[in-house]
Amino acid sequence: MPALKPTSFSAQIVWLGHVPDRTASLRAVSVDAVEATLDGFPGEAHGGATRPSCVRVKSQYPQGTTIRNVRQLSVLSAEELALTAAEMGMEAIDPALVGASMVIEGIPDVTYLPPASRLQAPSGASLVVDMENRPCTLPAREIEREAAGFGARYKPAAKGRRGVTAWIECAGRFAVGDRLVLHVPDQPVWAHLDAARKG
């Protein structure tokens, strides 16, 4: 029996990009299409099969430990990005300023998609949702450079709306305008999740 279930939910890609040099800036460069590999998007500084562990997994590994890279991509929702901008008092947020790899439109609550969900393009290329991408201060710096006084508003406004991190499971083409079909794990939510979160 298949473990992943295709759904009636789909989204259109409205923006694509990559971060060329994360040490210099989180700012992304927009593109019309990408030929994704199993290492992620070509030219993406967050790409690769492995990565050094960071503060996000400090409960599991000493910082700098080599681990599997499930954070190759940053996938955001156009709808959630608009809500973040509105809460900040901005007309819009350029996806490049928040280091986006992909912005999609049409699926509700993208930030809370179940981990292990897939988004599959017409080419067959697909990405796997890792988990919620919690807001940090790096996008705030880029926003502040473009709109002085607004950078500090980003992190609180983006809470629950920062999208997800993801990795490429099947290489292939993603293009602006493509419609991605959502596939979800065909299993119930673990009944003990609330107790586990409390520790």
mmCIF file of C-alpha atoms in Angstrom:
data_model
loop_
_atom_site.group_PDB
_atom_site.id
_atom_site.type_symbol
_atom_site.label_atom_id
_atom_site.label_comp_id
_atom_site.label_asym_id
_atom_site.label_seq_id
_atom_site.Cartn_x
_atom_site.Cartn_y
_atom_site.Cartn_z
ATOM 1 C CA MET A 1 0.000 0.000 0.000
ATOM 2 C CA PRO A 2 1.453 3.445 -0.910
ATOM 3 C CA ALA A 3 2.690 5.449 2.066
ATOM 4 C CA LEU A 4 2.226 8.797 0.320
ATOM 5 C CA LYS A 5 -1.153 10.012 -0.872
ATOM 6 C CA PRO A 6 -1.607 12.447 -3.773
ATOM 7 C CA THR A 7 -4.109 15.137 -2.785
ATOM 8 C CA SER A 8 -6.436 17.573 -4.519
ATOM 9 C CA PHE A 9 -4.278 20.413 -3.160
ATOM 10 C CA SER A 10 -1.898 22.068 -5.575
ATOM 11 C CA ALA A 11 0.070 25.286 -5.777
ATOM 12 C CA GLN A 12 1.575 27.401 -8.504
ATOM 13 C CA ILE A 13 5.209 28.472 -8.355
ATOM 14 C CA VAL A 14 5.220 32.274 -8.457
ATOM 15 C CA TRP A 15 8.915 32.898 -7.663
ATOM 16 C CA LEU A 16 12.194 30.962 -7.773
ATOM 17 C CA GLY A 17 15.675 31.916 -6.663
ATOM 18 C CA HIS A 18 18.928 30.974 -4.985
ATOM 19 C CA VAL A 19 21.300 32.504 -2.432
ATOM 20 C CA PRO A 20 24.748 32.726 -4.067
ATOM 21 C CA ASP A 21 26.837 33.502 -0.954
ATOM 22 C CA ARG A 22 25.270 33.072 2.463
ATOM 23 C CA THR A 23 28.351 34.459 4.249
ATOM 24 C CA ALA A 24 27.943 37.762 2.406
ATOM 25 C CA SER A 25 24.158 38.023 2.490
ATOM 26 C CA LEU A 26 20.935 36.040 2.717
ATOM 27 C CA ARG A 27 19.661 37.886 -0.356
ATOM 28 C CA ALA A 28 18.533 35.589 -3.166
ATOM 29 C CA VAL A 29 18.780 36.036 -6.921
ATOM 30 C CA SER A 30 15.556 35.358 -8.820
ATOM 31 C CA VAL A 31 15.391 32.971 -11.786
ATOM 32 C CA ASP A 32 12.624 31.791 -14.105
ATOM 33 C CA ALA A 33 13.470 28.076 -13.907
ATOM 34 C CA VAL A 34 15.938 25.678 -12.304
ATOM 35 C CA GLU A 35 17.227 22.210 -13.085
ATOM 36 C CA ALA A 36 17.331 20.856 -9.554
ATOM 37 C CA THR A 37 19.772 18.107 -8.596
ATOM 38 C CA LEU A 38 19.807 15.883 -5.537
ATOM 39 C CA ASP A 39 22.044 18.552 -3.961
ATOM 40 C CA GLY A 40 19.363 21.228 -4.381
ATOM 41 C CA PHE A 41 19.246 24.231 -6.704
ATOM 42 C CA PRO A 42 22.415 24.990 -8.704
ATOM 43 C CA GLY A 43 24.267 27.960 -7.251
ATOM 44 C CA GLU A 44 22.437 27.741 -3.928
ATOM 45 C CA ALA A 45 24.746 28.301 -0.962
ATOM 46 C CA HIS A 46 22.471 26.165 1.236
ATOM 47 C CA GLY A 47 22.757 23.200 -1.152
ATOM 48 C CA GLY A 48 24.706 19.988 -0.865
ATOM 49 C CA ALA A 49 24.136 16.462 0.410
ATOM 50 C CA THR A 50 25.415 17.300 3.890
ATOM 51 C CA ARG A 51 25.786 20.378 6.080
ATOM 52 C CA PRO A 52 27.348 21.314 9.407
ATOM 53 C CA SER A 53 24.816 21.127 12.240
ATOM 54 C CA CYS A 54 23.628 24.443 13.639
ATOM 55 C CA VAL A 55 21.721 25.807 16.626
ATOM 56 C CA ARG A 56 18.448 24.360 15.284
ATOM 57 C CA VAL A 57 19.626 20.829 16.125
ATOM 58 C CA LYS A 58 21.789 21.609 19.157
ATOM 59 C CA SER A 59 19.791 19.130 21.266
ATOM 60 C CA GLN A 60 20.948 16.357 18.939
ATOM 61 C CA TYR A 61 24.514 17.228 17.863
ATOM 62 C CA PRO A 62 27.478 19.389 18.843
ATOM 63 C CA GLN A 63 27.528 22.450 16.561
ATOM 64 C CA GLY A 64 29.450 21.808 13.357
ATOM 65 C CA THR A 65 28.759 18.053 13.206
ATOM 66 C CA THR A 66 28.336 16.823 9.616
ATOM 67 C CA ILE A 67 24.713 15.810 9.100
ATOM 68 C CA ARG A 68 22.358 15.132 6.188
ATOM 69 C CA ASN A 69 21.228 18.375 4.565
ATOM 70 C CA VAL A 70 17.443 18.533 4.737
ATOM 71 C CA ARG A 71 17.564 22.351 4.559
ATOM 72 C CA GLN A 72 18.562 22.713 0.897
ATOM 73 C CA LEU A 73 15.591 24.946 0.095
ATOM 74 C CA SER A 74 13.385 27.576 1.710
ATOM 75 C CA VAL A 75 9.811 27.319 0.438
ATOM 76 C CA LEU A 76 7.406 30.129 1.270
ATOM 77 C CA SER A 77 3.736 30.814 0.704
ATOM 78 C CA ALA A 78 2.763 33.946 -1.230
ATOM 79 C CA GLU A 79 -0.293 34.270 0.984
ATOM 80 C CA GLU A 80 1.707 33.993 4.219
ATOM 81 C CA LEU A 81 4.347 36.405 2.908
ATOM 82 C CA ALA A 82 1.591 38.937 2.200
ATOM 83 C CA LEU A 83 0.210 38.545 5.739
ATOM 84 C CA THR A 84 3.700 39.076 7.160
ATOM 85 C CA ALA A 85 4.137 42.240 5.104
ATOM 86 C CA ALA A 86 0.738 43.563 6.174
ATOM 87 C CA GLU A 87 1.506 42.985 9.844
ATOM 88 C CA MET A 88 4.801 44.836 9.385
ATOM 89 C CA GLY A 89 3.014 47.753 7.729
ATOM 90 C CA MET A 90 4.652 47.102 4.368
ATOM 91 C CA GLU A 91 2.950 46.848 0.989
ATOM 92 C CA ALA A 92 4.933 43.706 0.085
ATOM 93 C CA ILE A 93 8.134 41.798 0.874
ATOM 94 C CA ASP A 94 10.479 40.912 -1.957
ATOM 95 C CA PRO A 95 11.146 37.133 -1.626
ATOM 96 C CA ALA A 96 14.806 37.807 -2.422
ATOM 97 C CA LEU A 97 15.174 39.658 0.886
ATOM 98 C CA VAL A 98 14.173 36.604 2.931
ATOM 99 C CA GLY A 99 16.438 34.166 1.090
ATOM 100 C CA ALA A 100 13.592 32.297 -0.594
ATOM 101 C CA SER A 101 14.233 29.377 -2.943
ATOM 102 C CA MET A 102 10.608 29.055 -3.991
ATOM 103 C CA VAL A 103 7.367 30.933 -3.380
ATOM 104 C CA ILE A 104 4.134 29.060 -4.033
ATOM 105 C CA GLU A 105 0.507 30.149 -4.132
ATOM 106 C CA GLY A 106 -2.657 28.163 -3.562
ATOM 107 C CA ILE A 107 -2.052 25.812 -0.620
ATOM 108 C CA PRO A 108 -3.273 27.043 2.787
ATOM 109 C CA ASP A 109 -1.020 27.053 5.856
ATOM 110 C CA VAL A 110 2.153 26.060 4.002
ATOM 111 C CA THR A 111 4.250 26.665 7.126
ATOM 112 C CA TYR A 112 2.421 23.798 8.850
ATOM 113 C CA LEU A 113 2.511 21.216 6.066
ATOM 114 C CA PRO A 114 3.191 17.763 7.540
ATOM 115 C CA PRO A 115 6.889 16.846 7.547
ATOM 116 C CA ALA A 116 7.657 14.321 4.771
ATOM 117 C CA SER A 117 5.003 15.825 2.479
ATOM 118 C CA ARG A 118 6.041 16.083 -1.165
ATOM 119 C CA LEU A 119 5.477 18.817 -3.734
ATOM 120 C CA GLN A 120 5.809 17.414 -7.252
ATOM 121 C CA ALA A 121 6.254 19.365 -10.477
ATOM 122 C CA PRO A 122 4.955 18.387 -13.927
ATOM 123 C CA SER A 123 8.503 17.289 -14.824
ATOM 124 C CA GLY A 124 8.369 14.687 -12.054
ATOM 125 C CA ALA A 125 10.869 16.635 -9.963
ATOM 126 C CA SER A 126 9.838 16.678 -6.331
ATOM 127 C CA LEU A 127 10.874 18.160 -3.041
ATOM 128 C CA VAL A 128 10.322 16.840 0.467
ATOM 129 C CA VAL A 129 9.139 19.090 3.293
ATOM 130 C CA ASP A 130 11.496 18.920 6.250
ATOM 131 C CA MET A 131 9.724 21.119 8.790
ATOM 132 C CA GLU A 132 8.653 24.644 9.682
ATOM 133 C CA ASN A 133 11.343 27.225 8.997
ATOM 134 C CA ARG A 134 11.293 29.356 12.118
ATOM 135 C CA PRO A 135 11.954 33.088 11.667
ATOM 136 C CA CYS A 136 15.432 34.438 12.361
ATOM 137 C CA THR A 137 17.099 37.842 12.233
ATOM 138 C CA LEU A 138 18.978 37.350 8.935
ATOM 139 C CA PRO A 139 16.054 38.393 6.693
ATOM 140 C CA ALA A 140 15.518 41.394 8.970
ATOM 141 C CA ARG A 141 18.958 42.729 8.006
ATOM 142 C CA GLU A 142 18.126 42.584 4.302
ATOM 143 C CA ILE A 143 14.720 44.188 4.835
ATOM 144 C CA GLU A 144 16.291 46.954 6.920
ATOM 145 C CA ARG A 145 18.735 47.742 4.099
ATOM 146 C CA GLU A 146 15.813 48.277 1.730
ATOM 147 C CA ALA A 147 13.270 49.769 4.149
ATOM 148 C CA ALA A 148 14.851 51.440 7.163
ATOM 149 C CA GLY A 149 12.865 50.952 10.350
ATOM 150 C CA PHE A 150 11.049 47.809 9.182
ATOM 151 C CA GLY A 151 13.706 45.136 9.726
ATOM 152 C CA ALA A 152 13.013 44.639 13.428
ATOM 153 C CA ARG A 153 9.343 44.012 12.663
ATOM 154 C CA TYR A 154 10.075 40.958 10.531
ATOM 155 C CA LYS A 155 10.744 38.196 13.070
ATOM 156 C CA PRO A 156 7.566 38.642 15.168
ATOM 157 C CA ALA A 157 5.412 39.188 12.080
ATOM 158 C CA ALA A 158 6.787 36.071 10.351
ATOM 159 C CA LYS A 159 6.085 33.732 13.268
ATOM 160 C CA GLY A 160 4.037 30.822 11.911
ATOM 161 C CA ARG A 161 4.395 32.207 8.370
ATOM 162 C CA ARG A 162 8.064 31.610 7.452
ATOM 163 C CA GLY A 163 7.359 28.592 5.266
ATOM 164 C CA VAL A 164 9.237 25.305 5.354
ATOM 165 C CA THR A 165 12.683 23.964 4.683
ATOM 166 C CA ALA A 166 12.892 21.214 2.087
ATOM 167 C CA TRP A 167 15.218 18.963 0.111
ATOM 168 C CA ILE A 168 15.164 17.518 -3.379
ATOM 169 C CA GLU A 169 14.073 13.874 -3.606
ATOM 170 C CA CYS A 170 13.805 13.645 -7.393
ATOM 171 C CA ALA A 171 15.922 15.837 -9.660
ATOM 172 C CA GLY A 172 14.382 17.788 -12.508
ATOM 173 C CA ARG A 173 12.960 21.061 -13.695
ATOM 174 C CA PHE A 174 10.994 23.564 -11.637
ATOM 175 C CA ALA A 175 9.744 26.705 -13.412
ATOM 176 C CA VAL A 176 7.714 29.763 -12.511
ATOM 177 C CA GLY A 177 4.140 28.953 -13.485
ATOM 178 C CA ASP A 178 4.467 25.233 -12.779
ATOM 179 C CA ARG A 179 1.698 23.658 -10.724
ATOM 180 C CA LEU A 180 2.937 21.480 -7.861
ATOM 181 C CA VAL A 181 0.779 18.658 -6.520
ATOM 182 C CA LEU A 182 0.835 18.063 -2.766
ATOM 183 C CA HIS A 183 1.369 14.488 -1.546
ATOM 184 C CA VAL A 184 1.005 13.793 2.179
ATOM 185 C CA PRO A 185 2.023 10.872 4.415
ATOM 186 C CA ASP A 186 -0.955 8.538 4.712
ATOM 187 C CA GLN A 187 -0.856 8.196 8.488
ATOM 188 C CA PRO A 188 -2.553 9.845 11.466
ATOM 189 C CA VAL A 189 -0.840 12.374 13.703
ATOM 190 C CA TRP A 190 1.027 10.627 16.534
ATOM 191 C CA ALA A 191 -1.312 10.567 19.545
ATOM 192 C CA HIS A 192 1.531 11.336 21.992
ATOM 193 C CA LEU A 193 2.857 14.455 20.249
ATOM 194 C CA ASP A 194 1.642 16.932 22.885
ATOM 195 C CA ALA A 195 3.163 14.875 25.707
ATOM 196 C CA ALA A 196 6.467 14.555 23.834
ATOM 197 C CA ARG A 197 6.665 18.318 23.266
ATOM 198 C CA LYS A 198 6.345 18.905 27.019
ATOM 199 C CA GLY A 199 9.395 16.713 27.553
#
